[in-house]
Each structure stands twice: as C-alpha cells, then as structure tokens.
Tab-separated table of C-alpha atoms in Angstrom:
chain	number	residue	atom	x	y	z
A	1	GLU	CA	18.617	-8.448	-8.240
A	2	PRO	CA	16.474	-5.280	-8.402
A	3	GLU	CA	13.847	-4.179	-5.819
A	4	VAL	CA	10.895	-1.564	-4.567
A	5	THR	CA	11.784	0.366	-1.732
A	6	GLN	CA	9.170	2.162	0.865
A	7	THR	CA	10.414	4.700	3.657
A	8	PRO	CA	9.969	5.288	5.955
A	9	SER	CA	9.146	1.882	7.693
A	10	HIS	CA	6.829	2.960	10.117
A	11	GLN	CA	5.288	6.057	10.623
A	12	VAL	CA	3.682	7.802	13.529
A	13	THR	CA	1.361	10.019	13.137
A	14	GLN	CA	-1.840	12.143	14.965
A	15	MET	CA	-5.472	11.698	14.016
A	16	GLY	CA	-6.338	14.625	11.436
A	17	GLN	CA	-2.507	15.091	10.010
A	18	GLU	CA	-1.315	14.485	6.371
A	19	VAL	CA	0.622	11.513	5.338
A	20	ILE	CA	2.952	10.195	2.872
A	21	LEU	CA	3.735	7.093	2.551
A	22	ARG	CA	6.714	7.082	-0.307
A	23	CYS	CA	8.091	4.395	-2.769
A	24	VAL	CA	10.474	3.628	-5.575
A	25	PRO	CA	9.258	1.022	-7.951
A	26	ILE	CA	12.085	-1.380	-10.087
A	27	SER	CA	13.180	1.250	-12.414
A	28	ASN	CA	11.952	0.154	-15.466
A	29	HIS	CA	8.121	-1.076	-14.568
A	30	LEU	CA	5.535	0.959	-15.545
A	31	TYR	CA	2.679	-0.758	-13.416
A	32	PHE	CA	2.094	0.111	-9.782
A	33	TYR	CA	0.600	-0.641	-6.572
A	34	TRP	CA	-0.961	-0.124	-2.937
A	35	TYR	CA	-1.786	-2.688	-0.825
A	36	ARG	CA	-2.717	-2.653	2.780
A	37	GLN	CA	-3.223	-5.276	5.863
A	38	ILE	CA	-4.835	-3.978	8.606
A	39	LEU	CA	-3.319	-6.248	11.575
A	40	GLY	CA	-4.823	-9.286	11.860
A	41	GLN	CA	-6.756	-8.720	8.951
A	42	LYS	CA	-6.145	-9.349	5.204
A	43	VAL	CA	-4.066	-7.773	2.272
A	44	GLU	CA	-6.516	-5.680	0.789
A	45	PHE	CA	-5.473	-3.606	-2.801
A	46	LEU	CA	-5.971	-0.202	-3.006
A	47	VAL	CA	-4.619	1.324	-6.035
A	48	SER	CA	-3.528	0.075	-9.218
A	49	PHE	CA	-1.569	3.247	-11.425
A	50	TYR	CA	-0.218	3.173	-14.933
A	51	ASN	CA	0.604	5.626	-17.485
A	52	ASN	CA	0.270	8.809	-14.831
A	53	GLU	CA	-3.101	7.961	-14.018
A	54	ILE	CA	-5.629	5.560	-11.746
A	55	SER	CA	-6.299	2.534	-13.226
A	56	GLU	CA	-8.307	0.751	-11.094
A	57	LYS	CA	-9.168	1.461	-7.567
A	58	SER	CA	-10.903	-0.572	-4.755
A	59	GLU	CA	-13.878	1.178	-2.382
A	60	ILE	CA	-11.343	1.337	0.441
A	61	PHE	CA	-10.009	4.309	-1.811
A	62	ASP	CA	-12.203	7.146	-0.852
A	63	ASP	CA	-11.360	10.694	-1.241
A	64	GLN	CA	-9.030	10.995	1.777
A	65	PHE	CA	-6.499	8.980	-0.543
A	66	SER	CA	-4.629	9.998	-3.725
A	67	VAL	CA	-1.328	8.412	-5.248
A	68	GLU	CA	1.122	10.824	-7.296
A	69	ARG	CA	4.303	10.093	-9.542
A	70	PRO	CA	6.040	13.209	-9.213
A	71	ASP	CA	8.776	12.749	-10.630
A	72	GLY	CA	10.552	9.524	-12.781
A	73	SER	CA	11.314	7.763	-9.470
A	74	ASN	CA	9.082	8.330	-6.785
A	75	PHE	CA	5.415	6.549	-6.491
A	76	THR	CA	3.350	8.420	-3.479
A	77	LEU	CA	0.232	7.507	-0.905
A	78	LYS	CA	-1.200	10.193	0.749
A	79	ILE	CA	-3.500	10.323	3.395
A	80	ARG	CA	-5.413	13.730	3.623
A	81	SER	CA	-6.948	13.270	6.935
A	82	THR	CA	-5.914	10.120	8.937
A	83	LYS	CA	-8.548	8.375	11.227
A	84	LEU	CA	-7.685	5.870	13.668
A	85	GLU	CA	-9.163	2.771	11.203
A	86	ASP	CA	-5.765	3.865	9.081
A	87	SER	CA	-3.650	2.789	10.780
A	88	ALA	CA	-2.412	-0.373	9.102
A	89	MET	CA	0.964	-1.761	6.947
A	90	TYR	CA	0.925	-0.592	3.281
A	91	PHE	CA	2.595	-2.178	0.454
A	92	CYS	CA	3.398	-0.374	-3.048
A	93	ALA	CA	4.308	-2.756	-5.287
A	94	SER	CA	5.103	-2.907	-9.166
A	95	SER	CA	4.788	-4.723	-12.676
A	96	ASP	CA	6.696	-4.931	-16.294
A	97	PHE	CA	3.133	-6.758	-16.774
A	98	SER	CA	-0.406	-5.964	-16.249
A	99	GLY	CA	-1.814	-8.965	-16.102
A	100	GLN	CA	-0.770	-12.134	-14.659
A	101	ALA	CA	-0.698	-9.538	-11.913
A	102	ALA	CA	-0.041	-12.568	-9.156
A	103	GLU	CA	3.444	-13.734	-11.068
A	104	LYS	CA	4.551	-10.716	-11.837
A	105	LEU	CA	4.314	-8.152	-8.725
A	106	PHE	CA	7.777	-7.187	-6.944
A	107	PHE	CA	6.184	-6.438	-3.331
A	108	GLY	CA	8.109	-3.326	-0.780
A	109	SER	CA	9.008	-4.616	2.553
A	110	GLY	CA	6.147	-2.275	4.254
A	111	THR	CA	6.091	1.356	5.557
A	112	GLN	CA	3.510	0.066	9.346
A	113	LEU	CA	1.566	3.383	9.588
A	114	SER	CA	0.454	4.410	13.298
A	115	VAL	CA	-2.372	6.929	13.905
A	116	LEU	CA	-3.221	7.720	17.011
B	1	GLY	CA	-16.894	-13.558	-3.229
B	2	ASP	CA	-14.163	-15.513	-3.322
B	3	SER	CA	-12.050	-15.995	-0.143
B	4	VAL	CA	-8.456	-17.688	1.634
B	5	THR	CA	-8.822	-18.841	5.035
B	6	GLN	CA	-5.149	-19.717	6.475
B	7	MET	CA	-3.604	-20.950	9.809
B	8	GLU	CA	-3.414	-18.225	12.470
B	9	GLY	CA	-0.383	-17.577	13.812
B	10	PRO	CA	1.924	-17.079	14.920
B	11	VAL	CA	3.922	-20.977	14.038
B	12	THR	CA	6.894	-21.987	16.693
B	13	LEU	CA	8.948	-24.874	15.841
B	14	SER	CA	12.518	-26.398	15.996
B	15	GLU	CA	15.037	-26.234	13.322
B	16	GLU	CA	14.346	-29.492	11.141
B	17	ALA	CA	10.803	-29.924	11.978
B	18	PHE	CA	8.165	-30.963	9.734
B	19	LEU	CA	6.016	-27.819	8.898
B	20	THR	CA	2.524	-27.262	7.780
B	21	ILE	CA	0.833	-24.116	7.196
B	22	ASN	CA	-3.121	-24.574	5.851
B	23	CYS	CA	-5.074	-22.986	3.812
B	24	THR	CA	-8.618	-23.382	2.334
B	25	TYR	CA	-10.270	-21.433	0.041
B	26	THR	CA	-14.186	-20.512	-1.310
B	27	ALA	CA	-13.879	-19.595	-5.024
B	28	THR	CA	-16.339	-20.500	-7.753
B	29	GLY	CA	-14.838	-22.297	-10.943
B	30	TYR	CA	-11.001	-22.660	-11.507
B	31	PRO	CA	-9.070	-20.651	-9.701
B	32	SER	CA	-5.231	-20.703	-9.657
B	33	LEU	CA	-3.010	-20.587	-5.780
B	34	PHE	CA	-0.448	-19.470	-4.648
B	35	TRP	CA	2.529	-19.113	-1.869
B	36	TYR	CA	3.858	-15.923	-0.904
B	37	VAL	CA	6.883	-15.244	1.696
B	38	GLN	CA	7.982	-11.943	3.506
B	39	TYR	CA	11.059	-12.765	4.778
B	40	PRO	CA	12.133	-9.806	7.744
B	41	GLY	CA	12.647	-6.374	6.079
B	42	GLU	CA	11.844	-7.427	2.865
B	43	GLY	CA	8.484	-7.824	0.083
B	44	LEU	CA	6.075	-10.016	-0.223
B	45	GLN	CA	7.528	-12.774	-3.000
B	46	LEU	CA	6.451	-15.497	-4.780
B	47	LEU	CA	7.407	-18.777	-3.081
B	48	LEU	CA	4.950	-21.529	-5.413
B	49	LYS	CA	1.945	-22.132	-7.740
B	50	ALA	CA	-0.556	-24.565	-8.862
B	51	THR	CA	-3.210	-23.196	-11.607
B	52	LYS	CA	-5.289	-26.175	-11.686
B	53	ALA	CA	-6.468	-29.587	-9.430
B	54	ASP	CA	-3.439	-31.649	-8.516
B	55	ASP	CA	-0.652	-29.993	-9.494
B	56	LYS	CA	1.889	-29.644	-6.806
B	57	GLY	CA	3.510	-26.230	-6.416
B	58	SER	CA	7.343	-26.494	-5.017
B	59	ASN	CA	10.197	-24.136	-4.367
B	60	LYS	CA	12.657	-24.486	-1.621
B	61	GLY	CA	11.693	-27.582	-0.188
B	62	PHE	CA	8.313	-26.577	0.050
B	63	GLU	CA	5.291	-27.864	-1.470
B	64	ALA	CA	1.517	-27.400	-1.941
B	65	THR	CA	-1.165	-29.725	-3.692
B	66	TYR	CA	-4.207	-27.546	-4.808
B	67	ARG	CA	-7.372	-30.343	-3.630
B	68	LYS	CA	-10.253	-28.814	-5.361
B	69	GLU	CA	-12.353	-31.737	-3.188
B	70	THR	CA	-11.647	-29.940	-0.313
B	71	THR	CA	-10.650	-26.528	-1.144
B	72	SER	CA	-7.158	-26.598	0.079
B	73	PHE	CA	-4.279	-25.702	-0.684
B	74	HIS	CA	-1.863	-26.438	2.636
B	75	LEU	CA	1.636	-25.729	1.968
B	76	GLU	CA	4.500	-27.526	3.619
B	77	LYS	CA	8.392	-28.511	4.058
B	78	GLY	CA	9.951	-31.698	5.588
B	79	SER	CA	12.798	-29.975	7.633
B	80	VAL	CA	13.085	-26.592	8.245
B	81	GLN	CA	15.849	-23.870	8.670
B	82	VAL	CA	16.116	-21.467	11.378
B	83	SER	CA	16.409	-19.605	7.785
B	84	ASP	CA	12.906	-20.251	6.608
B	85	SER	CA	11.396	-17.735	9.653
B	86	ALA	CA	8.963	-15.203	7.990
B	87	VAL	CA	5.775	-14.599	7.106
B	88	TYR	CA	3.459	-16.611	4.827
B	89	PHE	CA	0.584	-15.831	2.596
B	90	CYS	CA	-1.887	-17.817	0.779
B	91	ALA	CA	-3.631	-16.275	-2.041
B	92	LEU	CA	-5.868	-16.917	-5.608
B	93	THR	CA	-6.690	-15.042	-8.706
B	94	GLN	CA	-9.214	-15.924	-10.433
B	95	PRO	CA	-7.802	-15.864	-13.522
B	96	LEU	CA	-4.556	-16.923	-13.629
B	97	TYR	CA	-4.210	-13.494	-16.129
B	98	SER	CA	-5.735	-11.013	-14.048
B	99	SER	CA	-4.681	-7.905	-12.635
B	100	ALA	CA	-3.181	-7.184	-9.325
B	101	SER	CA	-6.732	-5.930	-8.185
B	102	LYS	CA	-7.879	-9.610	-8.227
B	103	ILE	CA	-5.497	-11.314	-6.220
B	104	ILE	CA	-7.228	-12.236	-3.060
B	105	PHE	CA	-4.496	-12.854	-0.020
B	106	GLY	CA	-4.877	-14.479	3.050
B	107	SER	CA	-4.024	-12.742	6.406
B	108	GLY	CA	-1.045	-14.166	6.555
B	109	THR	CA	1.213	-16.780	8.977
B	110	ARG	CA	4.349	-16.262	10.673
B	111	LEU	CA	7.156	-18.297	11.222
B	112	SER	CA	9.435	-18.530	13.744
B	113	ILE	CA	12.236	-21.074	13.837
B	114	ARG	CA	14.287	-22.390	17.151
B	115	PRO	CA	18.225	-23.688	16.355
C-alpha cells in the first residue's frame, strides 16, 4: 500500500539553528500538507501546498517557516531559526483531492523535533 | 470557534476488555465527525466517520455514534486486542467537503492493551 514517508523520525537541534524536515508524499498526489502537535496539545494545521505554491497557511506558519518541493518526490518544511517552542511532532500529509480532506488525507508517521 | 475535547490518556486495558474513549465537540451547525488511529511507527489513518446526527460509524470492531444532544462522538469497542494499541484522535470538519486546513483535531488518546 502506498505511504507517506518522513525522515528523520527524530531530530534534535540547538535553538537558533535551521532544520529541514523531509517528506516523500504518495507519488500521484498533488496536494501536500504539514501539521504539528506540541506535546499534550492538539494537532494543528500549518500549511498546504499545491502546484508549487502555498495554497493556505495558518497563523503559526510565520516567516520562520518555509516549504518547498525541490524535486519530483520530496516535500520539505524548513524552520530558519528554531525556538524552544518549535519542539513538536511534525506530520506531513498528502492527498489527490483538495476537498473532502478529512477522508482523503494520507499521513506520515511524523518527525519529532526537539529544540534544546 | 469549533473545538474537540477528548479524554486524556494513557488508557491501559487488558485484552478483551470493553473500551470507551470519550470525545465531545463544540461547533455551530452540523459538523462531520471522525476518529483517526495512529499505530506505532505509522501515520494517522481514518478509522471511521459520521456525517449527521444519530449516524453510527464503524470499522474494525470500533463504533462511534454522532450524538447531537450531548455533542459527543465516543469511540467504543466491545473486546480490545493487543493490536489495538495505538493513539486515537477525534476530529471534526465543517462541512464534510472541507479543505485540510479546516480539520479540527483533538489531542489524541494513547491506548495500551495488556495481553
């Protein structure tokens, strides 16, 4: 069965460092997403990406964040200068359809980012 | 705004026990309700859904009934197995045909089943 792959599963970084979280969406999907979950809190939407541009983003997704599809398979989330409060589980997801998202999303297993 | 509250975990049960994971919601109108499951090392996947009041979603022996009068969507299973150990997320969208940004998730409940 096709799956969304995220690497690494756990990333530790120092405050102020740049990190890149990587995702390989399902190959024929066109819509890509990042979510995050701070420990003990709710899963929150960060950004959606389609046709090589951001289609929607939340208030969390400020200038410190960026996304990119550098080639035909990878989808990356970059945090330019990490803060302690960026420590969270980051989930990538992809879909072949923009609507009915709750039923159509395929999620990766997440990258646990720890900022020290 | 809309929100979802689910019972805090972790929940630990013995195999074959009855499971209930509570989920309540706050929303205007008639949201669609979902349960997702995340097995160890895997991504979240849709477990079941209900799109209108009194609907019952079911899958893999799990059930949840959309109760508008109590704004609840509790997840139940009559006899749990070790393989049900996972994190369970309650969620809603409004309306069903919503974009991914509109999915409201709960914080997840970790379930561990002892053999």
